[in-house]
Coordinates of C-alpha atoms and ligand atoms in Angstrom, one line a residue:
X208 CA 0.0 0.0 0.0
X209 CA 1.5 3.4 -1.0
X210 CA 2.4 5.4 2.1
X211 CA 1.1 8.9 2.5
X212 CA 3.5 11.5 4.0
X213 CA 2.6 14.9 5.5
X214 CA 5.6 17.4 5.6
X215 CA 5.1 20.4 7.8
X216 CA 7.4 23.2 6.9
X217 CA 8.4 23.8 3.2
X218 CA 11.6 25.7 3.5
X219 CA 15.3 24.9 2.7
X220 CA 14.9 21.4 4.2
X221 CA 11.2 20.6 4.1
X222 CA 10.5 21.3 0.4
X223 CA 13.4 19.3 -1.1
X224 CA 12.6 16.5 1.3
X225 CA 8.9 16.5 0.3
X226 CA 9.6 16.4 -3.4
X227 CA 12.3 13.7 -2.9
X228 CA 9.7 11.4 -1.3
X229 CA 7.0 12.3 -3.8
X230 CA 9.4 11.4 -6.6
X231 CA 10.1 8.1 -4.9
X232 CA 6.5 6.8 -5.0
X233 CA 4.9 8.2 -1.8
X234 CA 1.9 10.5 -1.8
X235 CA 3.1 13.7 -0.1
X236 CA 1.0 16.6 1.3
X237 CA 3.2 19.6 2.1
X238 CA 2.1 22.2 4.7
X239 CA 3.3 25.7 5.3
X240 CA 1.9 28.7 7.2
X241 CA 3.3 31.0 4.5
X242 CA 0.3 31.3 2.1
X243 CA 2.4 33.0 -0.6
X244 CA 4.9 30.1 -0.6
X245 CA 2.0 27.6 -0.8
X246 CA 0.5 29.4 -3.8
X247 CA 3.9 29.5 -5.5
X248 CA 4.5 25.8 -5.0
X249 CA 1.0 24.9 -6.1
X250 CA 1.9 26.6 -9.4
X251 CA 5.2 24.8 -9.5
X252 CA 7.2 27.9 -8.6
X253 CA 9.8 28.4 -5.9
X254 CA 10.3 30.7 -3.0
X255 CA 13.7 29.4 -2.3
X256 CA 16.8 28.6 -4.4
X257 CA 18.3 25.1 -4.6
X258 CA 20.0 23.3 -7.4
X259 CA 17.7 20.8 -9.0
X260 CA 14.6 21.7 -7.0
X261 CA 12.6 23.3 -9.9
X262 CA 12.5 20.2 -12.1
X263 CA 11.9 17.9 -9.1
X264 CA 9.0 20.0 -7.9
X265 CA 7.5 19.9 -11.4
X266 CA 7.7 16.1 -11.7
X267 CA 6.3 15.7 -8.2
X268 CA 3.3 17.9 -8.9
X269 CA 2.8 16.6 -12.5
X270 CA 2.8 12.9 -11.4
X271 CA 0.1 13.7 -8.9
X272 CA 2.2 12.7 -5.9
X273 CA 2.5 16.2 -4.3
X274 CA -0.2 18.5 -3.0
X275 CA 0.3 21.6 -0.7
X276 CA -1.8 23.6 1.7
X277 CA -1.8 25.6 4.8
X278 CA -3.3 22.8 7.0
X279 CA -2.2 19.2 7.6
X280 CA -4.1 16.1 6.4
X281 CA -4.3 12.5 7.7
X282 CA -1.2 10.5 6.7
X283 CA 0.8 7.5 7.7
X284 CA 3.9 9.6 8.5
X285 CA 4.4 13.2 9.5
X286 CA 7.7 15.0 9.1
X287 CA 8.2 18.3 10.9
X288 CA 10.9 20.6 9.4
X289 CA 10.2 24.1 10.7
X290 CA 12.7 26.8 11.9
X291 CA 14.3 26.5 15.3
X292 CA 16.0 29.9 15.7
X293 CA 17.4 31.6 18.8
X294 CA 15.9 34.6 20.4
X295 CA 17.8 37.9 21.0
X296 CA 18.9 36.6 24.4
X297 CA 20.3 33.4 22.7
X298 CA 17.7 31.1 24.2
X299 CA 16.1 28.6 21.8
X300 CA 12.8 29.6 20.2
X301 CA 10.8 26.3 19.9
X302 CA 7.5 28.0 19.2
X303 CA 7.5 26.9 15.5
X304 CA 8.2 23.3 16.6
X305 CA 5.5 23.4 19.3
X306 CA 2.9 25.0 16.9
X307 CA 3.7 22.5 14.1
X308 CA 3.3 19.6 16.5
X309 CA -0.1 21.0 17.7
X310 CA -1.2 21.5 14.1
X311 CA -1.0 17.8 13.3
X312 CA -2.7 16.5 16.5
X313 CA -6.2 16.5 14.9
X314 CA -5.0 14.4 12.0
X315 CA -2.8 11.8 13.8
X316 CA -4.2 8.3 13.8
X317 CA -3.2 5.0 15.5
X318 CA -0.1 3.5 13.9
X319 CA 1.2 6.8 12.6
X320 CA 4.9 8.0 12.9
X321 CA 6.0 11.6 13.6
X322 CA 9.5 12.6 12.7
X323 CA 11.2 15.8 13.8
X324 CA 13.9 16.9 11.3
X325 CA 14.4 20.5 12.7
X326 CA 17.7 21.0 14.6
X327 CA 16.8 21.4 18.2
X328 CA 18.2 21.5 21.7
X329 CA 18.6 17.9 23.1
X330 CA 15.4 16.8 25.0
X331 CA 13.0 18.8 22.7
X332 CA 11.3 15.6 21.5
X333 CA 10.9 14.4 25.1
X334 CA 10.0 17.7 26.8
X335 CA 8.2 19.6 24.1
X336 CA 6.8 17.3 21.4
X337 CA 5.6 14.3 23.5
X338 CA 3.5 16.3 25.9
X339 CA 1.6 17.8 22.9
X340 CA 1.3 14.4 21.1
X341 CA -0.2 12.9 24.3
X342 CA -3.3 15.0 23.4
X343 CA -4.0 12.5 20.6
X344 CA -5.0 10.1 23.3
X345 CA -2.7 7.5 21.6
X346 CA -0.2 5.4 23.5
X347 CA 3.2 6.8 22.6
X348 CA 5.6 4.1 21.4
X349 CA 3.0 1.5 20.6
X350 CA 0.0 3.3 19.0
X351 CA 1.9 6.5 18.0
X352 CA 5.6 6.4 17.0
X353 CA 8.0 9.4 17.4
X354 CA 11.6 10.0 16.3
X355 CA 14.2 12.7 15.5
X356 CA 16.3 12.5 12.3
X357 CA 18.3 15.7 11.9
X358 CA 19.1 17.1 8.4
X359 CA 22.7 17.9 7.6
X360 CA 22.6 18.7 3.9
X361 CA 24.5 21.8 2.8
X362 CA 22.7 24.5 0.8
X363 CA 23.5 24.1 -2.9
X364 CA 24.1 20.3 -2.7
X365 CA 20.9 19.3 -1.0
X366 CA 19.7 16.6 -3.3
X367 CA 23.1 15.0 -3.6
X368 CA 23.5 14.9 0.2
X369 CA 19.9 13.9 0.9
X370 CA 20.8 10.6 -0.9
X371 CA 24.5 10.1 0.0
X372 CA 24.9 11.5 3.5
X373 CA 24.8 9.1 6.4
X374 CA 21.7 9.7 8.5
X375 CA 21.1 9.6 12.2
X376 CA 17.8 8.2 13.4
X377 CA 16.7 8.4 17.1
X378 CA 13.3 7.0 18.1
X379 CA 11.6 7.2 21.5
X380 CA 11.7 3.4 21.3
X381 CA 13.0 0.7 19.0
X382 CA 9.8 0.4 16.9
X383 CA 9.9 4.2 16.3
X384 CA 13.5 3.9 15.1
X385 CA 12.7 0.9 12.9
X386 CA 9.8 2.6 11.2
X387 CA 11.9 5.7 10.6
X388 CA 14.8 3.8 9.1
X389 CA 12.3 2.1 6.8
X390 CA 11.0 5.4 5.5
X391 CA 14.4 6.9 4.8
X392 CA 15.6 3.7 3.0
X393 CA 13.2 4.9 0.3
X394 CA 16.1 7.0 -1.1
X395 CA 19.0 7.2 1.4
X396 CA 22.1 5.4 0.2
X397 CA 24.3 6.5 3.1
X398 CA 24.4 4.5 6.3
X399 CA 21.6 5.0 8.7
X400 CA 22.8 5.0 12.3
X401 CA 20.2 4.3 15.0
X402 CA 20.1 5.7 18.5
X403 CA 17.5 7.3 20.9
X404 CA 15.8 10.6 20.2
X405 CA 17.8 12.7 22.7
X406 CA 21.1 11.4 21.5
X407 CA 20.1 12.1 17.9
X408 CA 19.3 15.7 18.9
X409 CA 22.7 16.0 20.6
X410 CA 24.6 14.5 17.6
X411 CA 23.4 17.2 15.2
X412 CA 24.1 20.1 17.7
X413 CA 27.6 18.8 18.5
X414 CA 28.4 18.5 14.8
X415 CA 27.9 22.2 14.3
X416 CA 29.3 23.1 17.7
X417 CA 32.5 21.2 16.9
X418 CA 32.9 23.5 13.8
X419 CA 32.2 26.6 15.8
X420 CA 34.7 25.8 18.5
X421 CA 37.3 24.8 15.9
X422 CA 36.8 28.1 14.0
X423 CA 37.1 30.0 17.2
X424 CA 40.4 28.3 17.8
X425 CA 41.5 29.4 14.3
X426 CA 40.4 33.0 15.0
X427 CA 42.3 33.0 18.3
X428 CA 45.4 31.7 16.5
X429 CA 44.9 34.6 14.0
X430 CA 44.9 37.2 16.8
X431 CA 48.0 35.6 18.5
X432 CA 49.8 35.2 15.1
X433 CA 49.4 39.0 14.4
X434 CA 51.3 39.7 17.7
X435 CA 54.2 37.2 17.3
X436 CA 55.3 37.5 13.7
X437 CA 53.5 34.5 12.3
X438 CA 51.1 34.0 9.4
X439 CA 48.3 31.9 10.9
X440 CA 47.1 30.6 7.6
X441 CA 50.5 29.3 6.8
X442 CA 50.9 27.8 10.3
X443 CA 47.4 26.1 10.2
X444 CA 48.1 24.7 6.7
X445 CA 51.3 23.2 7.8
X446 CA 49.8 21.9 11.1
X447 CA 47.0 20.2 9.1
X448 CA 49.6 18.0 7.4
X449 CA 49.6 16.1 10.6
X450 CA 47.4 13.1 10.1
X451 CA 45.3 13.8 13.2
X452 CA 45.1 17.6 13.0
X453 CA 42.2 19.5 11.3
X454 CA 42.3 23.1 12.4
X455 CA 39.6 25.3 10.6
X456 CA 40.2 28.7 9.1
X457 CA 40.1 32.3 10.6
X458 CA 37.6 34.8 9.2
X459 CA 35.6 38.0 9.9
X460 CA 33.1 36.0 12.0
X461 CA 30.8 33.0 11.7
X462 CA 27.5 33.4 9.9
X463 CA 24.5 31.3 8.8
X464 CA 21.7 29.9 10.8
X465 CA 23.4 26.7 11.9
X466 CA 27.0 27.0 13.1
X467 CA 26.3 30.4 14.8
X468 CA 23.1 29.1 16.4
X469 CA 23.3 25.5 17.5
X470 CA 26.1 26.0 20.1
X471 CA 23.8 28.3 22.1
X472 CA 21.4 25.3 22.5
X473 CA 24.1 23.7 24.7
X474 CA 25.1 26.8 26.6
X475 CA 21.4 27.3 27.5
X476 CA 21.0 23.7 28.7
X477 CA 24.1 23.7 30.9
X478 CA 25.6 27.2 31.2
X479 CA 27.9 26.2 34.0
X480 CA 29.4 23.3 32.0
X481 CA 29.4 24.7 28.4
X482 CA 32.5 27.0 29.1
X483 CA 34.6 26.3 25.9
X484 CA 31.4 26.4 23.8
X485 CA 30.3 29.7 25.2
X486 CA 33.8 31.3 25.0
X487 CA 34.1 30.1 21.3
X488 CA 30.8 31.8 20.5
X489 CA 32.1 35.0 22.1
X490 CA 35.4 34.7 20.2
X491 CA 33.7 34.2 16.8
X492 CA 31.3 37.0 17.6
X493 CA 34.2 39.3 18.4
X494 CA 35.7 39.0 14.9
X495 CA 33.5 41.5 13.1
X496 CA 34.5 44.3 15.5
X497 CA 38.1 43.1 15.4
X498 CA 38.0 43.3 11.6
X499 CA 36.5 46.8 11.7
X500 CA 39.1 48.1 14.2
X501 CA 41.9 46.6 12.1
X502 CA 40.5 48.3 9.0
X503 CA 40.3 51.7 10.8
X504 CA 43.9 51.3 12.1
X505 CA 45.0 50.8 8.5
X506 CA 43.6 54.2 7.6
X507 CA 45.0 55.8 10.8
X508 CA 48.5 54.4 10.1
X509 CA 48.5 56.1 6.7
X510 CA 47.2 59.3 8.3
X511 CA 44.1 59.1 6.1
X512 CA 41.3 61.3 7.5
X513 CA 37.7 60.5 6.5
X514 CA 38.9 57.3 4.7
X515 CA 36.6 55.3 2.4
X516 CA 36.4 51.5 2.4
X517 CA 35.0 49.3 -0.4
X518 CA 33.5 46.3 1.5
X519 CA 33.4 43.3 -0.8
X520 CA 31.2 40.4 0.4
X521 CA 27.8 40.5 2.2
X522 CA 26.8 36.8 2.0
X523 CA 27.7 34.7 5.1
X524 CA 30.0 32.5 3.1
X525 CA 31.4 32.2 -0.4
X526 CA 29.4 31.6 -3.6
X527 CA 26.0 31.7 -2.1
X528 CA 23.3 34.5 -1.9
X529 CA 22.4 34.1 1.8
X530 CA 22.9 37.0 4.1
X531 CA 21.3 35.4 7.1
X532 CA 23.3 36.1 10.3
X533 CA 26.2 37.3 8.0
X534 CA 29.3 38.6 9.8
X535 CA 29.5 41.3 7.1
X536 CA 26.5 43.1 8.5
X537 CA 28.2 43.3 11.9
X538 CA 31.5 44.5 10.3
X539 CA 29.5 47.3 8.6
X540 CA 27.9 48.2 11.9
X541 CA 31.2 48.6 13.6
X542 CA 32.8 50.5 10.7
X543 CA 29.8 52.9 11.0
X544 CA 30.4 53.3 14.7
X545 CA 34.0 54.1 14.0
X546 CA 33.0 56.8 11.6
X547 CA 34.5 55.0 8.6
X548 CA 32.8 55.7 5.3
X549 CA 32.0 52.6 3.3
X550 CA 30.2 51.2 0.2
X551 CA 29.3 47.5 0.1
X552 CA 29.2 45.3 -2.9
X553 CA 28.3 41.6 -3.4
X554 CA 27.7 40.1 -6.8
X555 CA 25.6 37.3 -5.3
X556 CA 23.2 39.7 -3.5
X557 CA 21.5 41.0 -6.6
X558 CA 19.3 43.6 -4.9
X559 CA 20.3 46.3 -2.4
X560 CA 19.3 45.0 1.0
X561 CA 21.2 47.5 3.1
X562 CA 22.1 51.2 2.9
X563 CA 25.3 52.1 1.1
X564 CA 25.2 48.9 -0.9
X565 CA 25.8 49.1 -4.7
X566 CA 25.4 46.7 -7.6
X567 CA 28.5 48.2 -9.2
X568 CA 32.0 47.2 -8.2
X569 CA 33.4 50.4 -9.8
X570 CA 31.1 52.5 -7.7
X571 CA 32.1 50.5 -4.5
X572 CA 35.9 51.1 -5.1
X573 CA 35.5 54.7 -6.4
X574 CA 37.9 56.9 -4.3
X575 CA 38.3 54.1 -1.8
X576 CA 41.4 53.8 0.3
X577 CA 40.9 50.2 1.4
X578 CA 39.3 47.2 -0.3
X579 CA 38.0 44.9 2.5
X580 CA 37.3 41.3 1.4
X581 CA 34.8 39.6 3.8
X582 CA 33.5 36.7 1.7
X583 CA 35.5 34.3 -0.5
X584 CA 33.3 34.5 -3.6
X585 CA 35.1 33.2 -6.7
X586 CA 34.6 36.7 -8.2
X587 CA 36.9 38.1 -5.5
X588 CA 39.4 35.3 -5.8
X589 CA 39.8 36.2 -9.5
X590 CA 39.6 40.0 -8.9
X591 CA 42.4 41.8 -10.8
X592 CA 44.2 44.9 -9.4
X593 CA 44.0 46.5 -12.8
X594 CA 40.2 46.4 -12.7
X595 CA 40.1 48.6 -9.6
X596 CA 43.4 50.4 -9.0
X597 CA 42.6 53.5 -11.2
X598 CA 39.3 54.1 -9.3
X599 CA 40.9 54.1 -5.9
X600 CA 42.5 56.9 -3.9
X601 CA 44.9 54.7 -1.8
X602 CA 45.9 51.2 -2.7
X603 CA 45.3 49.0 0.4
X604 CA 43.6 45.6 0.3
X605 CA 42.6 43.8 3.5
X606 CA 41.7 40.2 2.9
X607 CA 40.0 38.4 5.8
X608 CA 39.5 35.1 3.9
X609 CA 43.0 34.6 2.4
X610 CA 41.4 34.3 -1.0
X611 CA 43.1 36.8 -3.2
X612 CA 46.3 36.4 -5.3
X613 CA 48.6 38.3 -2.9
X614 CA 51.6 38.6 -5.1
X615 CA 49.5 40.0 -8.0
X616 CA 48.3 42.8 -5.7
X617 CA 51.7 43.5 -4.2
X618 CA 53.2 43.7 -7.7
X619 CA 50.5 46.3 -8.5
X620 CA 51.7 48.4 -5.7
X621 CA 49.0 47.5 -3.1
X622 CA 49.6 47.2 0.6
X623 CA 48.3 43.6 1.1
X624 CA 47.0 43.0 4.6
X625 CA 45.8 39.5 5.7
X626 CA 43.8 38.8 8.8
X627 CA 46.0 36.6 11.0
X628 CA 49.2 37.7 9.4
X629 CA 51.7 39.7 11.4
X630 CA 53.5 41.1 8.3
X631 CA 51.4 44.2 8.5
X632 CA 49.8 43.7 11.9
X633 CA 48.4 46.9 13.2
X634 CA 46.4 45.9 16.3
Ligands
LIG908 N1 33.7 29.5 8.5 C1 34.9 30.0 9.0 N2 36.0 29.2 9.0 C2 36.0 27.9 8.6 C3 34.7 27.4 8.1 C4 33.6 28.2 8.1 O1 35.0 31.2 9.4 O2 37.0 27.2 8.6 C5 32.5 30.4 8.5 C6 31.9 30.5 7.2 O3 32.5 31.6 6.5 C7 30.4 30.8 7.5 C8 30.2 30.0 8.8 O4 31.5 29.7 9.3 O5 30.3 32.2 7.9 C9 29.5 28.7 8.6 O6 29.9 28.1 7.4 P1 29.8 26.5 7.2 O7 30.0 26.2 5.8 O8 30.7 25.8 8.1 O9 28.4 26.1 7.7 P2 26.9 26.0 7.1 O10 26.0 26.8 8.1 O11 26.9 26.5 5.7 O12 26.5 24.4 7.1 C10 26.7 23.7 8.3 C11 27.2 22.3 7.9 N3 27.5 21.6 9.1 C12 28.8 21.1 9.3 O13 29.7 21.3 8.5 C13 29.0 20.3 10.5 C14 26.2 21.6 7.2 O14 26.6 20.3 6.9 C15 24.9 21.6 8.0 O15 23.9 20.9 7.2 C16 24.4 23.0 8.3 O16 25.5 23.6 9.0 C17 23.2 22.9 9.1 O17 22.1 23.0 8.4 O18 23.2 22.7 10.3

């Protein structure tokens, strides 16, 4: 009997997941509170960008396996893939998860399975979802099955990673895990590792927390290197030749809605114990101001009054168009606070989302004293000095991603400054 799936939350994770199952024989009903998104999807149009999503959406709708609406429907299996952001005070905001769980209660029947895919603090299934699902009157673990299976795909490679990544499945009991493994075997070729729900929640959070702590270590090395006559990038590269060393890279800060978010779930749970985790978040969040101060000091060193900075890169990482939680926004804030004049440019952000942003590189570098590289887009890796030098007033380039061809810029008469390199340390 063909299974029916109800996917609640049609964003970066939910929509690709829904169409993937629909194109693998299941009947899928997608639900989202965003009526505009629902209308677009009904008409086989997209409200998010992802390689390969358009054609997969079209085939899912055309083969009659995918419907969408703003309310849930009865199904065999429910997947919840809604946002789990943090509040201003860095506490977890689980309202979306709670409301999505409540929204399916009227449609849940005996024998159903509910899977949470959202990245959440450990114990969310136990302490937030189960109390709501008890309202179905069904016996949890025998009449209603519940599990967590976190998504770890990377934007831009979602469909490839949905199939090939290993998956973690954590049920509230063994039968819940078994039923969940059975579902994902529909298309997952990676290994499926089974554990309990709380451990599965913990696994996803520590994957991202590991990266955040590692990046904070790299950022700390960058600051130390500037003081002791070392190029941190060179030192890290050489250290990583050790078979058991994998130090990440420095940068102007950590962006995105994952690495910069998930560690806070642990510091909230156990603030007294999550010391390295908390300090790492503070270190990474100190990098935008550090970058702005260093930029200002480059101007001061040259005695440049009322200097102008061409800020290149607004996306939170290279070659994507996502500005969510981007460190660049914080760098601009601190430059403004320091009274530094700037113009921002990012070829991947195709509409002006902030003031003093331009769609023209020439306009950004016009009369500029410093080019500040914040994101390692390919366009900046390939940027030639000749394309900008005649527009600039002073020839300084400050690269926070170690992505430009340094010798080319030096040969063109630029002062080349690299975050984490003492050669021209100024702080
Ligand atoms: N960054 C550094 N130095 C580094 C690596 C990254 O400063 O060495 C910065 C980036 O510039 C960016 C931020 O960190 O601003 C995050 O970039 P990322 O590529 O590490 O993370 P995401 O958010 O794009 O994706 C991560 C991935 N998780 C892991 O690598 C463990 C992805 O697999 C997850 O699916 C995603 O989080 C998620 O959804 O949780």
